[in-house]
Backbone as CSV, one residue per row, in Angstrom:
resi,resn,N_x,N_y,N_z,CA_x,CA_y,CA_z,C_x,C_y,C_z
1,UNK,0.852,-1.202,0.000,0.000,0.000,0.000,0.879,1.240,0.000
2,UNK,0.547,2.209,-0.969,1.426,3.694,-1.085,0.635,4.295,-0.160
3,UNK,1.285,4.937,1.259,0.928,6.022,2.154,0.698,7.212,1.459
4,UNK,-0.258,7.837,1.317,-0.655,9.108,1.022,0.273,10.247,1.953
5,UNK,1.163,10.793,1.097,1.945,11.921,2.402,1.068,12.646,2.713
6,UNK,1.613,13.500,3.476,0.933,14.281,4.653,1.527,15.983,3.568
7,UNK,0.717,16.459,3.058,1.051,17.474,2.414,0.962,18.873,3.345
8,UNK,2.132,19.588,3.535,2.288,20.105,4.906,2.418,21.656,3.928
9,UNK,1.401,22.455,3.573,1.220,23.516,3.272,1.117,24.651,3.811
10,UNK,1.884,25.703,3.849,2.490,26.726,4.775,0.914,27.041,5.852
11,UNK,1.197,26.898,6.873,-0.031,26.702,8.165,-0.737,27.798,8.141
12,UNK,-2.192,28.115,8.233,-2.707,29.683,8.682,-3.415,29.177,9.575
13,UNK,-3.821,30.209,11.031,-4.941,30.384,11.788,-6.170,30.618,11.215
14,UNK,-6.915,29.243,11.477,-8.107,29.142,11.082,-9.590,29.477,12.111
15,UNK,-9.216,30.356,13.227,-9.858,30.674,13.982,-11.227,31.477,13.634
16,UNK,-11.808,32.249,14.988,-12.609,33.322,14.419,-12.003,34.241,13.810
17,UNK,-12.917,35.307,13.213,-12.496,36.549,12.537,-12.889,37.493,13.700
18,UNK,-12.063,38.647,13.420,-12.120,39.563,14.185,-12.149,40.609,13.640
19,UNK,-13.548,41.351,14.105,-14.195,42.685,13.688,-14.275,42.574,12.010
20,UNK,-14.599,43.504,11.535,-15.035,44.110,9.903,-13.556,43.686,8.968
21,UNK,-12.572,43.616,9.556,-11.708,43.344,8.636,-11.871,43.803,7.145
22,UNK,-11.672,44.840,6.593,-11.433,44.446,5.508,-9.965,43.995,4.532
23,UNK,-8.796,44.780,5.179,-7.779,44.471,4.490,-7.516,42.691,3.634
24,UNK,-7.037,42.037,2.417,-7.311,40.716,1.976,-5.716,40.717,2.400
25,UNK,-4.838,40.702,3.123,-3.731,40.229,3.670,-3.848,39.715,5.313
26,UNK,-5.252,40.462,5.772,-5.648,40.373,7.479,-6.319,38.994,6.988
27,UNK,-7.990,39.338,6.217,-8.044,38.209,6.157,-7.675,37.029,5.894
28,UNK,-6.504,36.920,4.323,-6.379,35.891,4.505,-5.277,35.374,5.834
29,UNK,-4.223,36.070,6.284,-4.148,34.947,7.407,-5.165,34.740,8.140
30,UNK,-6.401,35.089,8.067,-7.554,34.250,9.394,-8.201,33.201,8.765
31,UNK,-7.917,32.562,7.414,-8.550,31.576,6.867,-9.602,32.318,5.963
32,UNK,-9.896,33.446,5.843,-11.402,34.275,5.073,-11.075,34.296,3.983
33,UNK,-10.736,33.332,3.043,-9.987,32.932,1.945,-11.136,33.664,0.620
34,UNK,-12.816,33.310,0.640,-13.697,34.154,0.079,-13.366,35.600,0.158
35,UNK,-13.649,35.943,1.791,-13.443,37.455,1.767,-12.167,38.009,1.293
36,UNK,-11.315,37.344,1.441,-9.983,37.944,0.995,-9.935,38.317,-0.634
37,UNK,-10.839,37.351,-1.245,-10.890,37.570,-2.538,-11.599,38.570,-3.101
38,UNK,-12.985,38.761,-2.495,-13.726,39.920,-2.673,-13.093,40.417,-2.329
39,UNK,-12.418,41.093,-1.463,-12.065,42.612,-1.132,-10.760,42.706,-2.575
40,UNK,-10.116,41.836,-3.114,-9.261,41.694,-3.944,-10.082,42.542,-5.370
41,UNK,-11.204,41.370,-5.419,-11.765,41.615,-7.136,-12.368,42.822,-6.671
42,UNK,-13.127,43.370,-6.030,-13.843,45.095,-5.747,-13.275,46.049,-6.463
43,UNK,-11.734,45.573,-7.289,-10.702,46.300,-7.656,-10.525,46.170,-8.738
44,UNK,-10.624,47.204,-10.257,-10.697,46.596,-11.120,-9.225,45.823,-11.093
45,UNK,-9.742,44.901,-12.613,-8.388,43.941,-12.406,-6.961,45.078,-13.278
46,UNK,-7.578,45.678,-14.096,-5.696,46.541,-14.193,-5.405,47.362,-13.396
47,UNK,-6.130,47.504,-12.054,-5.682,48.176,-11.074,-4.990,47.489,-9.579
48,UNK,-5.397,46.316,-9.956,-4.747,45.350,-9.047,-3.252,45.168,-8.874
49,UNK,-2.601,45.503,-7.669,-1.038,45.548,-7.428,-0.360,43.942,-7.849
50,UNK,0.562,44.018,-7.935,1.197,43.310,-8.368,1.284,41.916,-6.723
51,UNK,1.520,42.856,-5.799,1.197,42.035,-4.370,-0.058,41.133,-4.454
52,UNK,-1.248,42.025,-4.934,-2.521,41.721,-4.514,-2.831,40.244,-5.546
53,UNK,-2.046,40.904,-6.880,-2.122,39.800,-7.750,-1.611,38.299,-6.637
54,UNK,-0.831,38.251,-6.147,0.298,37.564,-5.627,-0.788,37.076,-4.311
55,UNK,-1.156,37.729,-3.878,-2.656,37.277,-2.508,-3.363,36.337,-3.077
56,UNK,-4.159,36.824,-4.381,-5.514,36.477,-4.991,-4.629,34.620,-5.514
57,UNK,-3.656,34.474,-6.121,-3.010,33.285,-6.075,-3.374,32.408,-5.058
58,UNK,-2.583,33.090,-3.759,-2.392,32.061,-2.257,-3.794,31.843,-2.087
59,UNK,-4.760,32.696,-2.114,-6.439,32.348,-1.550,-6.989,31.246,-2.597
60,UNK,-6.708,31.484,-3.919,-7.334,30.329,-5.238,-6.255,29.230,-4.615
61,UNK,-5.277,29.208,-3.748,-4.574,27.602,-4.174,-4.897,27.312,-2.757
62,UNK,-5.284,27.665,-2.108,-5.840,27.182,-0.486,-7.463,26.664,-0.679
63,UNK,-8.193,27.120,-2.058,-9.441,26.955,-2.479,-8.783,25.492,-3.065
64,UNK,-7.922,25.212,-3.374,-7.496,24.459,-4.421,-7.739,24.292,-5.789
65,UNK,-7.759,25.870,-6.059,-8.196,25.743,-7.260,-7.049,26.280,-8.159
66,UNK,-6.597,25.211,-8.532,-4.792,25.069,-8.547,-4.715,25.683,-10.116
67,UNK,-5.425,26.116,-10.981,-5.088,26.143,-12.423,-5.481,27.696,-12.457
68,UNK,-6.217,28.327,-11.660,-6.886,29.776,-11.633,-5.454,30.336,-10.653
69,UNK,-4.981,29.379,-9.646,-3.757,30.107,-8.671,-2.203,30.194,-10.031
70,UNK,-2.312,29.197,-10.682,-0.844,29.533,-11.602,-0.986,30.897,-12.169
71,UNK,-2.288,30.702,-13.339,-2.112,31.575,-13.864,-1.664,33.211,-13.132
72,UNK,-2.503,33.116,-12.123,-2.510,34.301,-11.066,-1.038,34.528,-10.584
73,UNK,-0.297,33.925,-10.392,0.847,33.421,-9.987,1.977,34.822,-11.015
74,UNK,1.497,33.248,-12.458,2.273,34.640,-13.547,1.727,35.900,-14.232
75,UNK,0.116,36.203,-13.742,0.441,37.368,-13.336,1.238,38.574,-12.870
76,UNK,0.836,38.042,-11.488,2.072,38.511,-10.671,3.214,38.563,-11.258
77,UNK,3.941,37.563,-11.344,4.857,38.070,-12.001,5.252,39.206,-13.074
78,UNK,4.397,38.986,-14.247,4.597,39.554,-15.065,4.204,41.267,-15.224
79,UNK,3.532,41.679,-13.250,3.117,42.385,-13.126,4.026,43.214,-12.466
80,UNK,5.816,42.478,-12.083,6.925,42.934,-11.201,6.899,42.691,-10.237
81,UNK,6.030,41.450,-9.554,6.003,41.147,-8.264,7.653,40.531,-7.997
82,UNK,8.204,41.427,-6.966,9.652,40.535,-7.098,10.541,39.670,-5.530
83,UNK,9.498,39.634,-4.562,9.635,39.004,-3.703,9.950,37.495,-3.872
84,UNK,10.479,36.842,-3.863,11.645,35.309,-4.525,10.263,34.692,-3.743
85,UNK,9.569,34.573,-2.548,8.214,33.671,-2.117,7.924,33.113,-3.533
86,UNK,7.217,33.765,-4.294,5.975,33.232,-5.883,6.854,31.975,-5.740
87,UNK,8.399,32.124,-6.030,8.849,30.686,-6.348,8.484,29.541,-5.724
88,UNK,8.917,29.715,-4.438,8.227,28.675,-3.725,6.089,28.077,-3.655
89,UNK,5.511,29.204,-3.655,4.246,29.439,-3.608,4.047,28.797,-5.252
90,UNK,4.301,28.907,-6.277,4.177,28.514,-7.612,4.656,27.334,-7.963
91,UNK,5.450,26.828,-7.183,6.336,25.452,-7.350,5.518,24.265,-6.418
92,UNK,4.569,24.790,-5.427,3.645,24.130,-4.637,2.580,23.744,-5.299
93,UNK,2.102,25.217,-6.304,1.060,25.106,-7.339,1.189,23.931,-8.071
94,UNK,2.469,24.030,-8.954,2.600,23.001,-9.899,3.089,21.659,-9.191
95,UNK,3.463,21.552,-8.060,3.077,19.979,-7.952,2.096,19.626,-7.793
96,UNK,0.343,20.332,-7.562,-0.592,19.961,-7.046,-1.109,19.606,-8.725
97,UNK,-0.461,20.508,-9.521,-1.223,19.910,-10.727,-0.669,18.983,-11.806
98,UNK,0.482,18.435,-11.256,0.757,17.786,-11.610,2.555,17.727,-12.353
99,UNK,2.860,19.292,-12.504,4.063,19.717,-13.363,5.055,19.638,-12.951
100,UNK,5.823,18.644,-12.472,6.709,18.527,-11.779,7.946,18.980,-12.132
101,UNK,8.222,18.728,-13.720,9.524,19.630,-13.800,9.411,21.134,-13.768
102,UNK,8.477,21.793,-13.917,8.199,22.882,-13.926,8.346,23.445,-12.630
103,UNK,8.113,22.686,-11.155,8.087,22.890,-10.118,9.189,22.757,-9.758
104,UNK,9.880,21.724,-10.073,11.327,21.607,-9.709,11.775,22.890,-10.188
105,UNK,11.913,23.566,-10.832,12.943,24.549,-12.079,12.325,25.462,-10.795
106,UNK,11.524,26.076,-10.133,10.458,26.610,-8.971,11.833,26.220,-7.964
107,UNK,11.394,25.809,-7.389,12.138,24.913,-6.093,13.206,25.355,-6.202
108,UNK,14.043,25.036,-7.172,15.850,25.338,-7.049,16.237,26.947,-7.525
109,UNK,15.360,27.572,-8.011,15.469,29.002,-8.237,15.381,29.358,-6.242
110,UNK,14.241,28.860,-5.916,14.108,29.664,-4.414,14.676,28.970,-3.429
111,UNK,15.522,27.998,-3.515,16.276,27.308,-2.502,17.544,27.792,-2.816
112,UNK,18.443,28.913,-4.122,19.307,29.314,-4.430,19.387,30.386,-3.772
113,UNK,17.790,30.814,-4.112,17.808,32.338,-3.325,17.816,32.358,-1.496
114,UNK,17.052,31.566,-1.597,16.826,31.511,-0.295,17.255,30.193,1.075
115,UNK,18.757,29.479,0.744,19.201,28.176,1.488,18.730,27.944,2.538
116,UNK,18.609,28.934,3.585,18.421,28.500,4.795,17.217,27.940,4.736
117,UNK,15.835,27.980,4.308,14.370,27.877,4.163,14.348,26.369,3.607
118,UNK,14.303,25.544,4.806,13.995,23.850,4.719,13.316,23.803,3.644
119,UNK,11.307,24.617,3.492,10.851,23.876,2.857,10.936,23.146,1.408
120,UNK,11.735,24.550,0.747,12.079,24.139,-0.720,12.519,22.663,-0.430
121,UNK,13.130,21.667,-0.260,13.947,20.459,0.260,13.000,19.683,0.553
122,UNK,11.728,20.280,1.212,10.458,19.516,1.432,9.672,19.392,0.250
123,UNK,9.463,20.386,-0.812,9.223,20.322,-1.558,9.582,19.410,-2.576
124,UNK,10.993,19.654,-2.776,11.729,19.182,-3.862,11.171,17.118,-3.528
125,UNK,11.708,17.091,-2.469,11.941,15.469,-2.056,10.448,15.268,-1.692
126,UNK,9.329,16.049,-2.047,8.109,15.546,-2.546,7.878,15.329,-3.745
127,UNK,8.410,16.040,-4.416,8.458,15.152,-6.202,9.272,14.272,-6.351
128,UNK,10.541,13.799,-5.617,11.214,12.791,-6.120,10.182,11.654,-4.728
129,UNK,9.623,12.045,-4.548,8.722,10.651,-3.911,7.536,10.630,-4.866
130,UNK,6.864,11.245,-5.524,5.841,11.021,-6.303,6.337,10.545,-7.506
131,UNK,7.742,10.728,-8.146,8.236,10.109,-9.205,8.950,9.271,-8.883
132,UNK,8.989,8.214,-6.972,9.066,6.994,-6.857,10.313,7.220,-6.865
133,UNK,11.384,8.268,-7.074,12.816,8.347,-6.711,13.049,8.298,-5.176
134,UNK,13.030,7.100,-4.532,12.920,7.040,-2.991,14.534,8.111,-2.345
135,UNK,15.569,7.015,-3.032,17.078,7.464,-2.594,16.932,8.820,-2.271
136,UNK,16.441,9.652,-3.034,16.984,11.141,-3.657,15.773,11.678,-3.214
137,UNK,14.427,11.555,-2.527,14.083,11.884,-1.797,14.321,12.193,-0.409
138,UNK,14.979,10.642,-0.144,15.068,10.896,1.409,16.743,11.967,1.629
139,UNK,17.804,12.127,0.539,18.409,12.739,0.939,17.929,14.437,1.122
140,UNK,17.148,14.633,0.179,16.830,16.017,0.564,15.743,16.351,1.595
141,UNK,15.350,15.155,2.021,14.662,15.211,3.531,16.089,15.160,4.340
142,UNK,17.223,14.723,4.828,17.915,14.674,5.374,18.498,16.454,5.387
143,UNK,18.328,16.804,4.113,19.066,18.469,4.383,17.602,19.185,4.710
144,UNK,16.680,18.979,4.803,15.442,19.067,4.938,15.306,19.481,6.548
145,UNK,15.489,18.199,7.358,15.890,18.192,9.090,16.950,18.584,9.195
146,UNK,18.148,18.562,8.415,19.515,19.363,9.048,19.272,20.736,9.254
147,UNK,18.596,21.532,8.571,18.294,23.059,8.645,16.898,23.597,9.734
148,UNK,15.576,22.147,9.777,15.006,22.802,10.537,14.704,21.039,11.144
149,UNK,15.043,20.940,12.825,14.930,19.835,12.685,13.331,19.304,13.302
150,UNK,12.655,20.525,13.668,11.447,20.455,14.030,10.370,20.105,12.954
151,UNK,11.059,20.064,11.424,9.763,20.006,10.650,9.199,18.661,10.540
152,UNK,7.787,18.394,11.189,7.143,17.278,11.295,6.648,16.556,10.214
153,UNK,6.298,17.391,9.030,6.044,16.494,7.633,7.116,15.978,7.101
154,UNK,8.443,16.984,7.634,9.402,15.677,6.698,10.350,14.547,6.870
155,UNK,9.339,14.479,8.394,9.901,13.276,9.174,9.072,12.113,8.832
156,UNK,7.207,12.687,8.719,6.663,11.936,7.727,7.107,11.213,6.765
157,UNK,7.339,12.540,5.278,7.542,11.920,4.034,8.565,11.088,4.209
158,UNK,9.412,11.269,5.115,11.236,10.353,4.765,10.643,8.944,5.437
159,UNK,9.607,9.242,6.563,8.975,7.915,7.014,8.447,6.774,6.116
160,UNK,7.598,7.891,4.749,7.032,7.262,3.637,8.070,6.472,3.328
161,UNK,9.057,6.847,2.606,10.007,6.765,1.986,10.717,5.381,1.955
162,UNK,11.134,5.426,3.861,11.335,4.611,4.078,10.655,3.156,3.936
163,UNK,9.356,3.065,4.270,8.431,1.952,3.777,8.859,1.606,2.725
164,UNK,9.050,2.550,1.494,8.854,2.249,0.574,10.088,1.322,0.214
165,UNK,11.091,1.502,0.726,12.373,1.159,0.641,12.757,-0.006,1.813
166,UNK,11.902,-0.660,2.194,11.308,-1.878,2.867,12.908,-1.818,4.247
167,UNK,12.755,-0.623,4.577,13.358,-0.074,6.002,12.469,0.122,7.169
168,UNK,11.574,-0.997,7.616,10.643,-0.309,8.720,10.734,-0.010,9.705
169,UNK,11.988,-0.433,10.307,12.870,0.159,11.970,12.813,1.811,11.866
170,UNK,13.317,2.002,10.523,13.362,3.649,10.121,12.311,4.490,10.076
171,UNK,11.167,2.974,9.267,10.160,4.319,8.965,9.139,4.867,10.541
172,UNK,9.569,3.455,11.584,8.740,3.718,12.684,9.383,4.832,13.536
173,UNK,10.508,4.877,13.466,10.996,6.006,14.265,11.025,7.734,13.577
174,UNK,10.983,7.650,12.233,10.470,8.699,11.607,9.198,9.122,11.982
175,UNK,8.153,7.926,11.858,6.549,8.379,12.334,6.633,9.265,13.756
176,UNK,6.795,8.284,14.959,7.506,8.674,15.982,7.562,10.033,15.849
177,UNK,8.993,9.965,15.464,9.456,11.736,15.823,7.925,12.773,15.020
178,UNK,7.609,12.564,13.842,6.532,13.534,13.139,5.695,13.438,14.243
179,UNK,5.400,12.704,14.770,3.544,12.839,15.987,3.962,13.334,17.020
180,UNK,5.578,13.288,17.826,6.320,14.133,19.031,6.272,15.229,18.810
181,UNK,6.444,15.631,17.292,6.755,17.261,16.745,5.316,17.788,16.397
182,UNK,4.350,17.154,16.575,3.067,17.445,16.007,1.733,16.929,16.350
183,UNK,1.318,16.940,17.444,0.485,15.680,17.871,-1.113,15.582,17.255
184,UNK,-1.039,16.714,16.023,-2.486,17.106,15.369,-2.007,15.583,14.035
185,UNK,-0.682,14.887,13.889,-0.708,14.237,12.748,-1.073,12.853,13.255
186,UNK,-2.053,12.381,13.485,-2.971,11.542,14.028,-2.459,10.734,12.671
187,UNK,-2.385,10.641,11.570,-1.976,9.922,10.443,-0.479,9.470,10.868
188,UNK,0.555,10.195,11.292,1.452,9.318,11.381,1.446,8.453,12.782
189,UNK,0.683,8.575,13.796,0.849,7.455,14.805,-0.052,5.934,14.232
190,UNK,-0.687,6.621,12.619,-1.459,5.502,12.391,-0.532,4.983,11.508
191,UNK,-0.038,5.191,10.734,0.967,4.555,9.863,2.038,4.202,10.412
192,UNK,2.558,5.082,11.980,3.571,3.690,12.583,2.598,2.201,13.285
193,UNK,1.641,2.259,13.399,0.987,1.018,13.895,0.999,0.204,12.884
194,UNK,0.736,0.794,11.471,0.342,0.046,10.199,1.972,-0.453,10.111
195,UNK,2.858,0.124,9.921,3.787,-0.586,10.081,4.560,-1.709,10.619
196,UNK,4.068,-1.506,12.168,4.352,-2.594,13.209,3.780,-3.505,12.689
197,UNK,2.467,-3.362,12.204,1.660,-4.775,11.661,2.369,-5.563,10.919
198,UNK,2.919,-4.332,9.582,3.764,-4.883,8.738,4.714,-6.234,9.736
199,UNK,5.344,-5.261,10.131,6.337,-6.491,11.062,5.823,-6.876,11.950
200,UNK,5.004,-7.373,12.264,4.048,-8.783,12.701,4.512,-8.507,14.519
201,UNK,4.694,-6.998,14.810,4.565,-7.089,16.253,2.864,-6.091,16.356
202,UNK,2.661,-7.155,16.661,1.039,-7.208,16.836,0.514,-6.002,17.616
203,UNK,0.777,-6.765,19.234,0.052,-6.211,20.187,0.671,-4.582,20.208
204,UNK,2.189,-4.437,19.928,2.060,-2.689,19.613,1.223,-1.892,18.914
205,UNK,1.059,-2.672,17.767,0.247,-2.065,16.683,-1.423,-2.181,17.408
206,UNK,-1.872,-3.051,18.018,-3.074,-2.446,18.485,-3.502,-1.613,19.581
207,UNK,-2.166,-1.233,20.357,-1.993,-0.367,21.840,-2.350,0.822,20.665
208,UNK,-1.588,1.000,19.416,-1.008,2.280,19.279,-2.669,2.811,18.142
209,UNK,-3.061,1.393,17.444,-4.658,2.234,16.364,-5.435,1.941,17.678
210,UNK,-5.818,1.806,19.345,-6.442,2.387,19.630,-6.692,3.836,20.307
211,UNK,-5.130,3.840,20.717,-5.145,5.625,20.716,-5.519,6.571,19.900
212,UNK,-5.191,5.811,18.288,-5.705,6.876,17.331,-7.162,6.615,17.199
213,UNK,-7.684,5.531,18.023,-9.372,5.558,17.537,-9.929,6.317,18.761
214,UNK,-9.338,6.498,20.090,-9.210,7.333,21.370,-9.076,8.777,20.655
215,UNK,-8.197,9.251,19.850,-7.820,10.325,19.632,-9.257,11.118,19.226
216,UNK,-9.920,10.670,18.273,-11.354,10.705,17.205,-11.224,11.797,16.438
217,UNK,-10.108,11.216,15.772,-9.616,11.722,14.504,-10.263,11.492,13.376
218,UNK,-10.044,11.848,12.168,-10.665,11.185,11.004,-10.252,9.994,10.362
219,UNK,-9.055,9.623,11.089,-8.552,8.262,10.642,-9.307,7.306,11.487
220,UNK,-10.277,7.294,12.177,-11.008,6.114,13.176,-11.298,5.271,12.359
221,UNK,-12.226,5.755,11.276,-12.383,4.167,10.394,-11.316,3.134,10.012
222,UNK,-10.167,3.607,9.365,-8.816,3.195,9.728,-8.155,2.578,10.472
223,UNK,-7.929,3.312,11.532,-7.876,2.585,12.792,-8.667,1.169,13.119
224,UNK,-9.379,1.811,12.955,-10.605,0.423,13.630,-10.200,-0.738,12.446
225,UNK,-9.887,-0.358,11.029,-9.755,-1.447,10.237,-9.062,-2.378,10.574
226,UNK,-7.309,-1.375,10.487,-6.361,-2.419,10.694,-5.964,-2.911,12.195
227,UNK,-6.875,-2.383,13.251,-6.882,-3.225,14.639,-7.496,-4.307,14.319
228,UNK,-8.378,-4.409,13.787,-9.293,-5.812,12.851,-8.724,-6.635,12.924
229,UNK,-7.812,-5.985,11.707,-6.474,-7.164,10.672,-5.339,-7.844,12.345
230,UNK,-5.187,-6.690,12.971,-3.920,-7.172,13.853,-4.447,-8.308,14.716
231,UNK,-5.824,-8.264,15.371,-6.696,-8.922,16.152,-6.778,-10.561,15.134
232,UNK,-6.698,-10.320,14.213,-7.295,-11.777,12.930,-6.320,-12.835,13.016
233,UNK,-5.132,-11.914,12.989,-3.790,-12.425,12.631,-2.998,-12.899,14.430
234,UNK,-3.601,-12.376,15.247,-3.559,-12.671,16.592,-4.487,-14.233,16.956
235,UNK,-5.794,-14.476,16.283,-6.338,-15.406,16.206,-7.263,-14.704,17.230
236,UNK,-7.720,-13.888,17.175,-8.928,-12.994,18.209,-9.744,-12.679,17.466
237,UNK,-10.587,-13.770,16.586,-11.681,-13.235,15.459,-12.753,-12.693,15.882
238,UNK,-13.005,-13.032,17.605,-14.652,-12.427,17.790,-13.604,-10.432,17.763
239,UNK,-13.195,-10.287,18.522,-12.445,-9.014,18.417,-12.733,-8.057,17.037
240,UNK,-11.894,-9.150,16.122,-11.691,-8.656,14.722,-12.859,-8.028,14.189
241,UNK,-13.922,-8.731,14.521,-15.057,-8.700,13.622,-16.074,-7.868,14.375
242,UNK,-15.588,-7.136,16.017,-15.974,-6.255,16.441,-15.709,-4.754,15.524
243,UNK,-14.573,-4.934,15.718,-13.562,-3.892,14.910,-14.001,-3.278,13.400
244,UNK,-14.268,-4.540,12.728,-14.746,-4.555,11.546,-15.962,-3.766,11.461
245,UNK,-16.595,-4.334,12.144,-18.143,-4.113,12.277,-18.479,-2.125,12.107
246,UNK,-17.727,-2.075,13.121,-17.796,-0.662,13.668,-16.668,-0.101,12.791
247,UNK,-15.604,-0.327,12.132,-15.327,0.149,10.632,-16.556,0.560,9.733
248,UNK,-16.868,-0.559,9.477,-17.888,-0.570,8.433,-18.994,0.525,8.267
249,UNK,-19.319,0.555,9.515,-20.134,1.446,9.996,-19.765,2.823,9.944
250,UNK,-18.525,3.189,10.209,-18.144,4.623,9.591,-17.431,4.510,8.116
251,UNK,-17.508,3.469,7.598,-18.333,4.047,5.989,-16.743,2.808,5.113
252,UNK,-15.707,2.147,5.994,-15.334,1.507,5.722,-15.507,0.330,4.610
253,UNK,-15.226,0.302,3.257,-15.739,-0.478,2.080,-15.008,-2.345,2.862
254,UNK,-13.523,-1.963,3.020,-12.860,-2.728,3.158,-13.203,-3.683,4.308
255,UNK,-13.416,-3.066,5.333,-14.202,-3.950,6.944,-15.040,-4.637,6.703
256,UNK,-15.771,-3.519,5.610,-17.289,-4.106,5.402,-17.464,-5.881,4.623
257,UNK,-16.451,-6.340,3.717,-15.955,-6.953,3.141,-15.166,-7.608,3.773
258,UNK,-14.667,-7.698,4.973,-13.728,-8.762,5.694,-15.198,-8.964,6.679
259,UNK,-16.388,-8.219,7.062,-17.256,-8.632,7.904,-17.835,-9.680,7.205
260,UNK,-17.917,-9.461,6.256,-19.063,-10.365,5.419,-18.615,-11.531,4.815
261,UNK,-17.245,-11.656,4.820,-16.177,-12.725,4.048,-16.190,-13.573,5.915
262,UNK,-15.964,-12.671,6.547,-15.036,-14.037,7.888,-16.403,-13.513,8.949
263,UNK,-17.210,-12.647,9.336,-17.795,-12.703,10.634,-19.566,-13.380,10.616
264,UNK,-19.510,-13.095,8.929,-21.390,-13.277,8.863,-21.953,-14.644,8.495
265,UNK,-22.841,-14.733,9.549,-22.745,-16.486,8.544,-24.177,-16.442,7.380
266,UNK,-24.619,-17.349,7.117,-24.967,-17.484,5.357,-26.361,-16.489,5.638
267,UNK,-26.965,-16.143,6.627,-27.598,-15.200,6.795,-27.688,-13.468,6.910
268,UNK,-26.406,-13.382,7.127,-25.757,-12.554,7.094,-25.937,-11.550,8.356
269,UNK,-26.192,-12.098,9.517,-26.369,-12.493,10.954,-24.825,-12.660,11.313
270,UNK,-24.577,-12.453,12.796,-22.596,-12.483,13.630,-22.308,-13.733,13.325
271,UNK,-21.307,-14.236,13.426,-20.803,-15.487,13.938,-20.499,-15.714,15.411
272,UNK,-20.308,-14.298,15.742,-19.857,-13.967,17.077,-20.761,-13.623,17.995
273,UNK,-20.819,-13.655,18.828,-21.781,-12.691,20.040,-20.669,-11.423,20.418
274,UNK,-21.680,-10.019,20.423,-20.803,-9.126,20.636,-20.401,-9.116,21.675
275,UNK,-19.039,-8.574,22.295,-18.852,-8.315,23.528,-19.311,-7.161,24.073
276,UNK,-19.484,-7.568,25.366,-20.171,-6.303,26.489,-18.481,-5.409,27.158
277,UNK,-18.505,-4.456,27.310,-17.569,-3.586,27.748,-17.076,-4.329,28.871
278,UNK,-17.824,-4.921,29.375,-16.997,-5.887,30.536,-16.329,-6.904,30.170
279,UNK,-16.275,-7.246,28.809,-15.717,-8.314,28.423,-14.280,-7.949,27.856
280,UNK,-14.139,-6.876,27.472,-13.212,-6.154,27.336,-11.814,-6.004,27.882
């Protein structure tokens, strides 16, 4: 299974708004990604600054509306926006849509300009993981943590990485460190459990997907799956098919399909009697 990375896009406060706001640089750091835009377009467009051009981008690619943010992008540009950011901000664009060399040529313009700034490195060694270049990913995750060693996605991706590169001592202690540095990435304490599974130490892997089903994150269905699988493979099928059950139920295709393959019998009725919390 390919882990979906954890795409770690420059963070804003998504809180309340405060008062009338109108400035579209206030709002958008408060998340008012609409309002930021209206107060933008109110303006005709050849009167629009070259900055504002450069705003109206960041709000369309947080919309994800990744083909309206390029163009906007070279706008800007072509409007004298000359702050070296677009590079990075435009090189984010085009990996979302797909342009990877284009993003790269992005990336190494603003990691020239700008070395000290990890993310370019995060960036970069996110396209050489989507083009399956594991090696040459994880080294520019390595200069990635040498410069900032707090960054929690790219302890992730190098975590990915590692899986992929059938290193799982590595990739569990990568997960590890990303959920120490971040305890909102409820995805990587689930993908070090999924891992442990991998390596057939069981009972960690189900201490660790029920914290994340404790946590009540959006990975619970998840969770609950592969505690299933760990419980099956333990030989604890009434368990499993608890697990399953209540997968299924939050919308799980896969549970739903191991319930009906191993827990239901030809009626499609338990095999099991459920357990009571005391049984637990």
């Amino acid at each position: 299974m390919r882990i979906p990375i954890f795409i770690f896009v420059l963070a804003v406060f998504c809180g309340p708004l405060h008062g009338q706001d109108s400035d579209p640089a206030e709002l958008y750091a408060t998340g008012a990604y609409d309002r930021a835009l209206d107060a933008i377009n109110a303006q005709a467009d050849a009167d629009i600054a070259p900055d504002l051009l450069k705003l109206k981008a960041d709000c369309l690619q947080k919309k994800d509306e990744f083909s309206k943010a390029l163009d906007h992008y070279d706008r800007a540009k072509l409007r004298g926006y000359q702050s070296e950011d677009l590079y990075i901000s435009r090189g984010i664009c085009r990996i979302s849509l797909g342009q990877y060399e284009l993003a790269r040529l992005d990336l190494i313009h603003y990691s020239g300009a700008r070395p000290g700034d990890a993310r370019s490195y995060y960036w970069l060694a996110a396209i050489e993981y989507f083009e399956m270049i594991n090696r040459r990913s994880i080294q520019l995750l390595d200069e990635c943590v040498y410069i900032d060693s707090t960054f929690a996605a790219a302890y992730f991706l190098r975590a990915a990485n590692y899986r992929e590169t059938n290193k799982p001592t590595l990739a569990v202690e990568d997960f590890m460190m990303a959920y120490a540095l971040d305890a909102s990435l409820h995805q990587a304490k689930l993908y070090e459990a999924v891992t442990m599974l991998d390596m057939e130490h069981y009972q960690n892997a189900i201490e660790l997907l029920s914290e994340v089903n404790l946590e009540g994150s959006r990975f619970n269905a998840e969770a609950l799956y592969y505690r299933g699988e760990a419980r099956y493979r333990m030989h604890d099928f009434e368990g499993a098919c608890v697990d399953w059950s209540e997968a299924a139920s939050l919308g799980d295709v896969d549970a739903a399909e191991n319930y009906r393959r191993i827990c239901a019998d030809r009626k499609g009725g338990p095999k099991f009697k459920r357990r009571t919390f005391g049984e637990f």
